[in-house]
Amino acid sequence: MGQLTGGDPSLLRRINSAVVLHALRDAEILTLTELVSVTGLSRPTLEGVIEGLVESGLVVEAAAEPSKSRRQGRPARRFRFHAESGHLLGIEIGPHRVSALLSDLEGQLRGSVSRDVAEDAAAEERLEKTRAAVGDLLRRSGVPRSSLRAVGVGTPGIVEADGTVRLGTAIPGWTGLRLGERLQRSFRCPVIVENDANAAAVAEHWRGAARDSSDLVFVLAGLSPGAGALIGGRLHRGFGGAAGEIGALHLLGREAFPEKLLSTTGEPLHPLDETAVAHVFSRAAAGEAGARDAVERFLQRLVHDVAALVLALDPELVIVGGWAAGLDGVLEPLRRELDRYCLRPPQVKQSMLGDSAIATGALRLALDHLEHELFAVESTVTARH
Amino acid sequence: MGQLTGGDPSLLRRINSAVVLHALRDAEILTLTELVSVTGLSRPTLEGVIEGLVESGLVVEAAAEPSKSRRQGRPARRFRFHAESGHLLGIEIGPHRVSALLSDLEGQLRGSVSRDVAEDAAAEERLEKTRAAVGDLLRRSGVPRSSLRAVGVGTPGIVEADGTVRLGTAIPGWTGLRLGERLQRSFRCPVIVENDANAAAVAEHWRGAARDSSDLVFVLAGLSPGAGALIGGRLHRGFGGAAGEIGALHLLGREAFPEKLLSTTGEPLHPLDETAVAHVFSRAAAGEAGARDAVERFLQRLVHDVAALVLALDPELVIVGGWAAGLDGVLEPLRRELDRYCLRPPQVKQSMLGDSAIATGALRLALDHLEHELFAVESTVTARH
């Protein structure tokens, strides 16, 4: 027994537009008669709505079906959602690189870009590099900046709802940065900023290893692991956006930091030095005792952090991504130990999206924003109960 | 743009009944004219609905307002929700005792009962004790068993959605028990079984220390801590009902069990021996060195488990309940350590409901079930989008 809130005619028009857009996106191409039957709107109302949508560019007239156009007199006009009428960006701003994906309004990819950034680059330099990379991508793809409808961004740290980085130790100058606001100035469309592991969780559910699961934890495995979780298909950000920041747990156990655990010399590795870490793993694979001990210590740490998440959340599925996921000997021990200690062990899978997980998730968040804007009817309706 | 799913007239009648019940419960007493205005239903429809509800016992006619009845000719008939037309039970079945709360259909308490049970009592004996305690409570309160509309139960262990205990090590014979089914036979009304810490989390949000917070973790602090979480006001059970079972985390760190951590003799305490534990705490308070070390080890363990939950979920509030919450020197160190290690430290409060938290939560779950049955309109409505 839902009902419209009030009798505002422009609200009603907006709802009718959303219903028609939704029908067109689901069905691809529909005639006016088909739209009348799918939406329940009257033909005159529908014609008004379609006219407005064609004017806005979101709907275009499709070519008439050849077979029908011959037999009958005047061919029925057919319409489709105009996915090319705007574009979306998914951006990763990471410690080592910035990358971006460009798509149409249905999330179909149109292009991508990736640039290395020095890990000690200042915030301004990193932002400038991001803007330049996106500028290049738009130029190459022949897409004007004004065509962007929403931009998603995934980046390390605790990100507040307004796009401010509350705490971001992995990137210099990141803590306190009003990242959403800064990028909004460049793009002049809504910018949604999200923690990188959260974005990756969204991505694996959309196009990766978790398409069939709505309850999952994505672990961004590295020297300082982060994690993102979907619960019932929805991103769980936590009360202050800090959910899944399980890396701090080792501080409590008075145990060593991962970069120390992985050291074979007693001197800690640099926290972001992936090459040095990979080197330790390959020496361990070759059988060197000191390196094997180091890897064992590192794995125990990772297992412990992931187990804490699994015990707290009880997900169906754990997806391991980040650079450490690609190293031999990470996934199997993790699976074995979780089986052993968790009351209800989850499935453990490797990320399918690899390096593109974070940007893909950011793109999906931009698409979510757009869909909410274009298609959401629920928010304007109250279910009376 | 919600709409009714189909044109089933009995469905429509059910929805109209729910709308009227909801209006009456919110407003306490309404005349037919007031009901017409609140519900939007026509007077003839409303009269039919009210007649059905009065027949079912859920609605009764209230006395006419004296002031009005004199001035006007025939006084307006007034109706109210008949909260006393049925009853609900909230039951705790724990390792040491069973207890129950009885309420009317609005959750107003009508009575309570509590009985000690030996911790080594077999499952059948424990069930029998529960039935006997409830029988007593009903008799004392003058409530016939047939008046029960729903029963909630809180108990230790991982509880599946159908009320089966998947794993319950704290109570002999509990693992594998079809607890919901067994109790349903005695009560002949729906029985909702939930993990004890989950029930307690629900209770603190309803009537305890978390009335103002929808994102909270309830820690049932004892030798083997369990936890329940509400996220956005909803209980987070996890994919398999095992969320919050953080007690297993210490197995991974290859660290000692709490009952060993708290020992001052080298011999582990009995896992459920609360008296021995309290004794260690009081010796520590008196300054005995060995006892202080033991308490320190125990607290570190508890802080670690709670921190894992907090880092995973990022709740607004942590409520500490269970017997250990009442011990001096538990809450303050926990608050201090969480402040120190969590990226966004939560508030820490002691349980307000104490011993009655689990049964109160079980009662609320029974009330939720009833309200869903009587008042829920949403499930019969589809928001078209």
PDB file of N, CA and C in Angstrom, chain A residues 1-2 15-16 22 39 158 166-167 215 231 236 238-246 248-249 251-252 254 300 303-304 307-309 311-316 337 341 343-344 377 381 384-385, chain B residues 1-2 4 15-16 22 39 158 166-167 231 236 238-246 248-249 251-252 254 300 303-304 307-309 311-316 337 341 343-344 377 381 384-385:
ATOM      1  N   MET A   1       0.825  -1.192   0.000  1.00  0.00           N
ATOM      2  CA  MET A   1       0.000   0.000   0.000  1.00  0.00           C
ATOM      3  C   MET A   1       0.861   1.244   0.000  1.00  0.00           C
ATOM      4  N   GLY A   2       1.938   1.211  -0.797  1.00  0.00           N
ATOM      5  CA  GLY A   2       2.751   2.403  -0.941  1.00  0.00           C
ATOM      6  C   GLY A   2       1.938   3.480  -1.619  1.00  0.00           C
ATOM      7  N   ILE A  15       9.102  10.589 -11.415  1.00  0.00           N
ATOM      8  CA  ILE A  15       8.898   9.164 -11.143  1.00  0.00           C
ATOM      9  C   ILE A  15       8.533   8.434 -12.429  1.00  0.00           C
ATOM     10  N   ASN A  16       7.649   9.029 -13.212  1.00  0.00           N
ATOM     11  CA  ASN A  16       7.271   8.384 -14.476  1.00  0.00           C
ATOM     12  C   ASN A  16       8.480   8.237 -15.393  1.00  0.00           C
ATOM     13  N   HIS A  22      13.820   2.809 -16.653  1.00  0.00           N
ATOM     14  CA  HIS A  22      14.089   1.489 -16.111  1.00  0.00           C
ATOM     15  C   HIS A  22      13.594   0.414 -17.070  1.00  0.00           C
ATOM     16  N   THR A  39       4.710  -0.264 -18.328  1.00  0.00           N
ATOM     17  CA  THR A  39       4.746   0.737 -17.255  1.00  0.00           C
ATOM     18  C   THR A  39       3.391   0.980 -16.619  1.00  0.00           C
ATOM     19  N   ILE A 158      40.845   5.568   5.694  1.00  0.00           N
ATOM     20  CA  ILE A 158      39.466   5.671   6.163  1.00  0.00           C
ATOM     21  C   ILE A 158      38.857   6.893   5.498  1.00  0.00           C
ATOM     22  N   ARG A 166      39.925  10.549   6.363  1.00  0.00           N
ATOM     23  CA  ARG A 166      40.083  10.784   7.790  1.00  0.00           C
ATOM     24  C   ARG A 166      41.471  10.345   8.248  1.00  0.00           C
ATOM     25  N   LEU A 167      41.910   9.227   7.703  1.00  0.00           N
ATOM     26  CA  LEU A 167      43.225   8.692   8.072  1.00  0.00           C
ATOM     27  C   LEU A 167      43.745   7.897   6.882  1.00  0.00           C
ATOM     28  N   ASP A 215      27.464 -12.027   0.452  1.00  0.00           N
ATOM     29  CA  ASP A 215      28.064 -11.871   1.772  1.00  0.00           C
ATOM     30  C   ASP A 215      29.539 -12.235   1.683  1.00  0.00           C
ATOM     31  N   ILE A 231      27.560  -7.076   2.932  1.00  0.00           N
ATOM     32  CA  ILE A 231      26.617  -7.843   3.744  1.00  0.00           C
ATOM     33  C   ILE A 231      25.265  -7.735   3.050  1.00  0.00           C
ATOM     34  N   HIS A 236      29.439  -2.684   3.586  1.00  0.00           N
ATOM     35  CA  HIS A 236      29.405  -2.329   5.006  1.00  0.00           C
ATOM     36  C   HIS A 236      30.551  -1.386   5.311  1.00  0.00           C
ATOM     37  N   GLY A 238      30.721   0.683   8.037  1.00  0.00           N
ATOM     38  CA  GLY A 238      30.921   0.938   9.462  1.00  0.00           C
ATOM     39  C   GLY A 238      30.377   2.298   9.841  1.00  0.00           C
ATOM     40  N   PHE A 239      30.280   2.529  11.144  1.00  0.00           N
ATOM     41  CA  PHE A 239      29.679   3.771  11.616  1.00  0.00           C
ATOM     42  C   PHE A 239      30.485   4.982  11.163  1.00  0.00           C
ATOM     43  N   GLY A 240      31.809   4.849  11.142  1.00  0.00           N
ATOM     44  CA  GLY A 240      32.649   5.986  10.759  1.00  0.00           C
ATOM     45  C   GLY A 240      33.495   5.698   9.532  1.00  0.00           C
ATOM     46  N   GLY A 241      33.091   4.713   8.725  1.00  0.00           N
ATOM     47  CA  GLY A 241      33.844   4.391   7.520  1.00  0.00           C
ATOM     48  C   GLY A 241      35.108   3.588   7.766  1.00  0.00           C
ATOM     49  N   ALA A 242      35.292   3.090   8.978  1.00  0.00           N
ATOM     50  CA  ALA A 242      36.552   2.425   9.318  1.00  0.00           C
ATOM     51  C   ALA A 242      36.433   0.902   9.368  1.00  0.00           C
ATOM     52  N   ALA A 243      35.306   0.336   8.934  1.00  0.00           N
ATOM     53  CA  ALA A 243      35.140  -1.113   8.998  1.00  0.00           C
ATOM     54  C   ALA A 243      36.194  -1.823   8.151  1.00  0.00           C
ATOM     55  N   GLY A 244      36.696  -2.935   8.648  1.00  0.00           N
ATOM     56  CA  GLY A 244      37.635  -3.757   7.882  1.00  0.00           C
ATOM     57  C   GLY A 244      39.087  -3.348   8.015  1.00  0.00           C
ATOM     58  N   GLU A 245      39.354  -2.308   8.797  1.00  0.00           N
ATOM     59  CA  GLU A 245      40.749  -1.853   8.943  1.00  0.00           C
ATOM     60  C   GLU A 245      41.451  -2.713   9.992  1.00  0.00           C
ATOM     61  N   ILE A 246      41.550  -3.977   9.657  1.00  0.00           N
ATOM     62  CA  ILE A 246      41.971  -4.987  10.607  1.00  0.00           C
ATOM     63  C   ILE A 246      43.484  -4.979  10.833  1.00  0.00           C
ATOM     64  N   ALA A 248      45.387  -2.988  12.177  1.00  0.00           N
ATOM     65  CA  ALA A 248      45.871  -2.485  13.474  1.00  0.00           C
ATOM     66  C   ALA A 248      45.876  -3.568  14.541  1.00  0.00           C
ATOM     67  N   LEU A 249      45.276  -4.715  14.233  1.00  0.00           N
ATOM     68  CA  LEU A 249      45.126  -5.753  15.250  1.00  0.00           C
ATOM     69  C   LEU A 249      46.468  -6.237  15.786  1.00  0.00           C
ATOM     70  N   LEU A 251      48.992  -4.613  16.442  1.00  0.00           N
ATOM     71  CA  LEU A 251      49.552  -3.711  17.448  1.00  0.00           C
ATOM     72  C   LEU A 251      49.180  -4.180  18.844  1.00  0.00           C
ATOM     73  N   LEU A 252      47.970  -4.736  18.956  1.00  0.00           N
ATOM     74  CA  LEU A 252      47.458  -5.152  20.246  1.00  0.00           C
ATOM     75  C   LEU A 252      48.165  -6.360  20.799  1.00  0.00           C
ATOM     76  N   ARG A 254      50.968  -7.016  20.636  1.00  0.00           N
ATOM     77  CA  ARG A 254      52.369  -6.663  20.884  1.00  0.00           C
ATOM     78  C   ARG A 254      53.278  -7.456  19.931  1.00  0.00           C
ATOM     79  N   GLN A 300      51.157 -16.338   9.039  1.00  0.00           N
ATOM     80  CA  GLN A 300      50.422 -16.453  10.301  1.00  0.00           C
ATOM     81  C   GLN A 300      49.708 -15.156  10.625  1.00  0.00           C
ATOM     82  N   VAL A 303      46.749 -14.752   8.203  1.00  0.00           N
ATOM     83  CA  VAL A 303      45.682 -15.675   8.592  1.00  0.00           C
ATOM     84  C   VAL A 303      44.955 -15.135   9.821  1.00  0.00           C
ATOM     85  N   HIS A 304      45.710 -14.646  10.761  1.00  0.00           N
ATOM     86  CA  HIS A 304      45.120 -14.119  11.985  1.00  0.00           C
ATOM     87  C   HIS A 304      44.193 -12.941  11.690  1.00  0.00           C
ATOM     88  N   ALA A 307      41.153 -14.214   9.832  1.00  0.00           N
ATOM     89  CA  ALA A 307      40.291 -14.987  10.727  1.00  0.00           C
ATOM     90  C   ALA A 307      39.478 -14.063  11.622  1.00  0.00           C
ATOM     91  N   ALA A 308      40.082 -12.979  12.065  1.00  0.00           N
ATOM     92  CA  ALA A 308      39.355 -12.025  12.911  1.00  0.00           C
ATOM     93  C   ALA A 308      38.147 -11.482  12.155  1.00  0.00           C
ATOM     94  N   LEU A 309      38.354 -11.156  10.887  1.00  0.00           N
ATOM     95  CA  LEU A 309      37.259 -10.661  10.061  1.00  0.00           C
ATOM     96  C   LEU A 309      36.184 -11.721   9.873  1.00  0.00           C
ATOM     97  N   LEU A 311      35.539 -14.381  11.741  1.00  0.00           N
ATOM     98  CA  LEU A 311      34.821 -14.671  12.984  1.00  0.00           C
ATOM     99  C   LEU A 311      33.842 -13.549  13.317  1.00  0.00           C
ATOM    100  N   ALA A 312      34.222 -12.324  13.012  1.00  0.00           N
ATOM    101  CA  ALA A 312      33.337 -11.203  13.323  1.00  0.00           C
ATOM    102  C   ALA A 312      32.137 -11.169  12.386  1.00  0.00           C
ATOM    103  N   LEU A 313      32.370 -11.443  11.095  1.00  0.00           N
ATOM    104  CA  LEU A 313      31.321 -11.206  10.096  1.00  0.00           C
ATOM    105  C   LEU A 313      30.628 -12.460   9.581  1.00  0.00           C
ATOM    106  N   ASP A 314      31.301 -13.615   9.643  1.00  0.00           N
ATOM    107  CA  ASP A 314      30.755 -14.855   9.092  1.00  0.00           C
ATOM    108  C   ASP A 314      30.300 -14.687   7.637  1.00  0.00           C
ATOM    109  N   PRO A 315      31.239 -14.354   6.735  1.00  0.00           N
ATOM    110  CA  PRO A 315      30.866 -14.215   5.322  1.00  0.00           C
ATOM    111  C   PRO A 315      30.772 -15.575   4.638  1.00  0.00           C
ATOM    112  N   GLU A 316      30.085 -15.599   3.494  1.00  0.00           N
ATOM    113  CA  GLU A 316      30.042 -16.835   2.702  1.00  0.00           C
ATOM    114  C   GLU A 316      31.391 -17.071   2.029  1.00  0.00           C
ATOM    115  N   GLU A 337      44.122 -22.884   7.156  1.00  0.00           N
ATOM    116  CA  GLU A 337      44.044 -22.390   8.527  1.00  0.00           C
ATOM    117  C   GLU A 337      42.630 -21.911   8.869  1.00  0.00           C
ATOM    118  N   TYR A 341      40.223 -23.206  12.006  1.00  0.00           N
ATOM    119  CA  TYR A 341      39.891 -22.416  13.185  1.00  0.00           C
ATOM    120  C   TYR A 341      38.527 -21.741  13.148  1.00  0.00           C
ATOM    121  N   LEU A 343      34.533 -21.416  12.934  1.00  0.00           N
ATOM    122  CA  LEU A 343      33.421 -22.279  13.295  1.00  0.00           C
ATOM    123  C   LEU A 343      32.622 -22.660  12.052  1.00  0.00           C
ATOM    124  N   ARG A 344      32.514 -21.746  11.122  1.00  0.00           N
ATOM    125  CA  ARG A 344      31.867 -22.034   9.854  1.00  0.00           C
ATOM    126  C   ARG A 344      32.780 -21.479   8.769  1.00  0.00           C
ATOM    127  N   VAL A 377      13.065   4.971  -7.651  1.00  0.00           N
ATOM    128  CA  VAL A 377      11.707   5.420  -7.393  1.00  0.00           C
ATOM    129  C   VAL A 377      11.428   5.310  -5.903  1.00  0.00           C
ATOM    130  N   VAL A 381       8.856   7.339  -2.579  1.00  0.00           N
ATOM    131  CA  VAL A 381       7.626   6.626  -2.247  1.00  0.00           C
ATOM    132  C   VAL A 381       7.684   6.234  -0.771  1.00  0.00           C
ATOM    133  N   ARG A 384       3.298   2.710   3.334  1.00  0.00           N
ATOM    134  CA  ARG A 384       2.500   3.004   4.518  1.00  0.00           C
ATOM    135  C   ARG A 384       2.388   1.742   5.348  1.00  0.00           C
ATOM    136  N   HIS A 385       2.851   1.766   6.564  1.00  0.00           N
ATOM    137  CA  HIS A 385       2.671   0.588   7.407  1.00  0.00           C
ATOM    138  C   HIS A 385       2.532   0.988   8.857  1.00  0.00           C
TER     139      HIS A 385
ATOM    140  N   MET B   1       6.091   4.679  -6.257  1.00  0.00           N
ATOM    141  CA  MET B   1       5.035   4.109  -7.096  1.00  0.00           C
ATOM    142  C   MET B   1       4.788   2.658  -6.715  1.00  0.00           C
ATOM    143  N   GLY B   2       4.706   2.409  -5.415  1.00  0.00           N
ATOM    144  CA  GLY B   2       4.398   1.057  -4.967  1.00  0.00           C
ATOM    145  C   GLY B   2       2.993   0.690  -5.406  1.00  0.00           C
ATOM    146  N   LEU B   4      -0.109  -2.712  -5.169  1.00  0.00           N
ATOM    147  CA  LEU B   4      -0.460  -4.023  -4.640  1.00  0.00           C
ATOM    148  C   LEU B   4      -0.071  -5.080  -5.640  1.00  0.00           C
ATOM    149  N   ILE B  15      -4.265  -6.413   4.315  1.00  0.00           N
ATOM    150  CA  ILE B  15      -3.494  -5.171   4.331  1.00  0.00           C
ATOM    151  C   ILE B  15      -4.254  -4.075   5.059  1.00  0.00           C
ATOM    152  N   ASN B  16      -5.561  -3.976   4.766  1.00  0.00           N
ATOM    153  CA  ASN B  16      -6.363  -2.956   5.436  1.00  0.00           C
ATOM    154  C   ASN B  16      -6.387  -3.193   6.947  1.00  0.00           C
ATOM    155  N   HIS B  22      -2.145  -0.847  12.932  1.00  0.00           N
ATOM    156  CA  HIS B  22      -0.997   0.026  13.095  1.00  0.00           C
ATOM    157  C   HIS B  22      -1.432   1.393  13.601  1.00  0.00           C
ATOM    158  N   THR B  39      -6.373   6.478   8.087  1.00  0.00           N
ATOM    159  CA  THR B  39      -6.042   5.370   7.183  1.00  0.00           C
ATOM    160  C   THR B  39      -6.358   5.666   5.724  1.00  0.00           C
ATOM    161  N   ILE B 158      26.077 -21.423  17.847  1.00  0.00           N
ATOM    162  CA  ILE B 158      25.714 -20.956  16.515  1.00  0.00           C
ATOM    163  C   ILE B 158      24.346 -21.536  16.197  1.00  0.00           C
ATOM    164  N   ARG B 166      23.734 -25.332  15.561  1.00  0.00           N
ATOM    165  CA  ARG B 166      24.760 -25.942  14.714  1.00  0.00           C
ATOM    166  C   ARG B 166      25.972 -26.342  15.538  1.00  0.00           C
ATOM    167  N   LEU B 167      26.322 -25.487  16.481  1.00  0.00           N
ATOM    168  CA  LEU B 167      27.478 -25.754  17.334  1.00  0.00           C
ATOM    169  C   LEU B 167      27.243 -25.046  18.655  1.00  0.00           C
ATOM    170  N   ILE B 231      23.697  -3.720  12.869  1.00  0.00           N
ATOM    171  CA  ILE B 231      24.209  -2.820  11.837  1.00  0.00           C
ATOM    172  C   ILE B 231      23.004  -2.090  11.262  1.00  0.00           C
ATOM    173  N   HIS B 236      22.991  -8.485  12.782  1.00  0.00           N
ATOM    174  CA  HIS B 236      23.849  -9.107  11.770  1.00  0.00           C
ATOM    175  C   HIS B 236      24.173 -10.530  12.195  1.00  0.00           C
ATOM    176  N   GLY B 238      25.270 -13.001  10.115  1.00  0.00           N
ATOM    177  CA  GLY B 238      26.291 -13.649   9.294  1.00  0.00           C
ATOM    178  C   GLY B 238      25.661 -14.627   8.330  1.00  0.00           C
ATOM    179  N   PHE B 239      26.462 -15.082   7.372  1.00  0.00           N
ATOM    180  CA  PHE B 239      25.927 -15.964   6.327  1.00  0.00           C
ATOM    181  C   PHE B 239      25.399 -17.262   6.923  1.00  0.00           C
ATOM    182  N   GLY B 240      26.085 -17.789   7.929  1.00  0.00           N
ATOM    183  CA  GLY B 240      25.650 -19.062   8.528  1.00  0.00           C
ATOM    184  C   GLY B 240      25.296 -18.916   9.994  1.00  0.00           C
ATOM    185  N   GLY B 241      24.986 -17.701  10.437  1.00  0.00           N
ATOM    186  CA  GLY B 241      24.608 -17.487  11.838  1.00  0.00           C
ATOM    187  C   GLY B 241      25.791 -17.487  12.792  1.00  0.00           C
ATOM    188  N   ALA B 242      27.011 -17.448  12.282  1.00  0.00           N
ATOM    189  CA  ALA B 242      28.186 -17.571  13.147  1.00  0.00           C
ATOM    190  C   ALA B 242      28.891 -16.244  13.394  1.00  0.00           C
ATOM    191  N   ALA B 243      28.310 -15.122  12.980  1.00  0.00           N
ATOM    192  CA  ALA B 243      28.974 -13.831  13.163  1.00  0.00           C
ATOM    193  C   ALA B 243      29.196 -13.537  14.639  1.00  0.00           C
ATOM    194  N   GLY B 244      30.319 -12.936  14.952  1.00  0.00           N
ATOM    195  CA  GLY B 244      30.619 -12.506  16.323  1.00  0.00           C
ATOM    196  C   GLY B 244      31.219 -13.587  17.199  1.00  0.00           C
ATOM    197  N   GLU B 245      31.421 -14.788  16.659  1.00  0.00           N
ATOM    198  CA  GLU B 245      31.993 -15.872  17.475  1.00  0.00           C
ATOM    199  C   GLU B 245      33.507 -15.737  17.523  1.00  0.00           C
ATOM    200  N   ILE B 246      33.914 -14.622  18.117  1.00  0.00           N
ATOM    201  CA  ILE B 246      35.296 -14.191  18.066  1.00  0.00           C
ATOM    202  C   ILE B 246      36.179 -14.980  19.031  1.00  0.00           C
ATOM    203  N   ALA B 248      37.124 -17.876  19.118  1.00  0.00           N
ATOM    204  CA  ALA B 248      38.065 -18.834  18.529  1.00  0.00           C
ATOM    205  C   ALA B 248      39.372 -18.178  18.119  1.00  0.00           C
ATOM    206  N   LEU B 249      39.416 -16.863  18.140  1.00  0.00           N
ATOM    207  CA  LEU B 249      40.587 -16.161  17.625  1.00  0.00           C
ATOM    208  C   LEU B 249      41.858 -16.519  18.392  1.00  0.00           C
ATOM    209  N   LEU B 251      42.779 -19.252  19.441  1.00  0.00           N
ATOM    210  CA  LEU B 251      43.348 -20.528  18.992  1.00  0.00           C
ATOM    211  C   LEU B 251      44.426 -20.289  17.940  1.00  0.00           C
ATOM    212  N   LEU B 252      44.196 -19.263  17.119  1.00  0.00           N
ATOM    213  CA  LEU B 252      45.097 -18.988  16.023  1.00  0.00           C
ATOM    214  C   LEU B 252      46.420 -18.420  16.476  1.00  0.00           C
ATOM    215  N   ARG B 254      47.983 -19.186  18.753  1.00  0.00           N
ATOM    216  CA  ARG B 254      48.669 -20.209  19.540  1.00  0.00           C
ATOM    217  C   ARG B 254      48.795 -19.740  20.993  1.00  0.00           C
ATOM    218  N   GLN B 300      43.985  -8.597  28.494  1.00  0.00           N
ATOM    219  CA  GLN B 300      44.623  -8.443  27.190  1.00  0.00           C
ATOM    220  C   GLN B 300      43.897  -9.278  26.147  1.00  0.00           C
ATOM    221  N   VAL B 303      40.482  -7.638  25.426  1.00  0.00           N
ATOM    222  CA  VAL B 303      40.693  -6.439  24.611  1.00  0.00           C
ATOM    223  C   VAL B 303      40.991  -6.839  23.172  1.00  0.00           C
ATOM    224  N   HIS B 304      41.810  -7.837  23.015  1.00  0.00           N
ATOM    225  CA  HIS B 304      42.179  -8.286  21.671  1.00  0.00           C
ATOM    226  C   HIS B 304      40.953  -8.770  20.899  1.00  0.00           C
ATOM    227  N   ALA B 307      38.721  -5.812  20.158  1.00  0.00           N
ATOM    228  CA  ALA B 307      39.344  -4.960  19.140  1.00  0.00           C
ATOM    229  C   ALA B 307      39.174  -5.573  17.749  1.00  0.00           C
ATOM    230  N   ALA B 308      39.266  -6.876  17.662  1.00  0.00           N
ATOM    231  CA  ALA B 308      39.083  -7.534  16.363  1.00  0.00           C
ATOM    232  C   ALA B 308      37.686  -7.236  15.827  1.00  0.00           C
ATOM    233  N   LEU B 309      36.697  -7.312  16.712  1.00  0.00           N
ATOM    234  CA  LEU B 309      35.327  -7.005  16.307  1.00  0.00           C
ATOM    235  C   LEU B 309      35.185  -5.548  15.887  1.00  0.00           C
ATOM    236  N   LEU B 311      37.513  -3.436  14.852  1.00  0.00           N
ATOM    237  CA  LEU B 311      38.224  -3.149  13.608  1.00  0.00           C
ATOM    238  C   LEU B 311      37.457  -3.706  12.414  1.00  0.00           C
ATOM    239  N   ALA B 312      36.825  -4.850  12.595  1.00  0.00           N
ATOM    240  CA  ALA B 312      36.083  -5.450  11.477  1.00  0.00           C
ATOM    241  C   ALA B 312      34.803  -4.684  11.187  1.00  0.00           C
ATOM    242  N   LEU B 313      34.102  -4.265  12.239  1.00  0.00           N
ATOM    243  CA  LEU B 313      32.748  -3.727  12.044  1.00  0.00           C
ATOM    244  C   LEU B 313      32.644  -2.212  12.166  1.00  0.00           C
ATOM    245  N   ASP B 314      33.574  -1.579  12.911  1.00  0.00           N
ATOM    246  CA  ASP B 314      33.498  -0.133  13.148  1.00  0.00           C
ATOM    247  C   ASP B 314      32.132   0.283  13.694  1.00  0.00           C
ATOM    248  N   PRO B 315      31.758  -0.236  14.881  1.00  0.00           N
ATOM    249  CA  PRO B 315      30.473   0.161  15.469  1.00  0.00           C
ATOM    250  C   PRO B 315      30.577   1.523  16.150  1.00  0.00           C
ATOM    251  N   GLU B 316      29.413   2.137  16.408  1.00  0.00           N
ATOM    252  CA  GLU B 316      29.406   3.392  17.153  1.00  0.00           C
ATOM    253  C   GLU B 316      29.668   3.113  18.635  1.00  0.00           C
ATOM    254  N   GLU B 337      42.319   0.736  26.104  1.00  0.00           N
ATOM    255  CA  GLU B 337      43.061   0.026  25.052  1.00  0.00           C
ATOM    256  C   GLU B 337      42.393   0.210  23.688  1.00  0.00           C
ATOM    257  N   TYR B 341      44.171   1.726  20.238  1.00  0.00           N
ATOM    258  CA  TYR B 341      44.501   0.932  19.046  1.00  0.00           C
ATOM    259  C   TYR B 341      43.504   1.030  17.909  1.00  0.00           C
ATOM    260  N   LEU B 343      41.252   2.703  15.041  1.00  0.00           N
ATOM    261  CA  LEU B 343      41.401   3.874  14.196  1.00  0.00           C
ATOM    262  C   LEU B 343      40.292   4.872  14.485  1.00  0.00           C
ATOM    263  N   ARG B 344      39.105   4.365  14.780  1.00  0.00           N
ATOM    264  CA  ARG B 344      37.986   5.231  15.170  1.00  0.00           C
ATOM    265  C   ARG B 344      37.375   4.579  16.407  1.00  0.00           C
ATOM    266  N   VAL B 377       3.157  -4.355   6.160  1.00  0.00           N
ATOM    267  CA  VAL B 377       2.487  -4.142   4.886  1.00  0.00           C
ATOM    268  C   VAL B 377       3.500  -4.237   3.757  1.00  0.00           C
ATOM    269  N   VAL B 381       3.788  -5.453  -0.731  1.00  0.00           N
ATOM    270  CA  VAL B 381       3.809  -4.338  -1.673  1.00  0.00           C
ATOM    271  C   VAL B 381       5.102  -4.412  -2.480  1.00  0.00           C
ATOM    272  N   ARG B 384       7.766  -0.407  -7.476  1.00  0.00           N
ATOM    273  CA  ARG B 384       8.128  -0.590  -8.874  1.00  0.00           C
ATOM    274  C   ARG B 384       9.285   0.326  -9.207  1.00  0.00           C
ATOM    275  N   HIS B 385      10.386  -0.219  -9.595  1.00  0.00           N
ATOM    276  CA  HIS B 385      11.502   0.645  -9.994  1.00  0.00           C
ATOM    277  C   HIS B 385      12.341  -0.022 -11.058  1.00  0.00           C
TER     278      HIS B 385
END
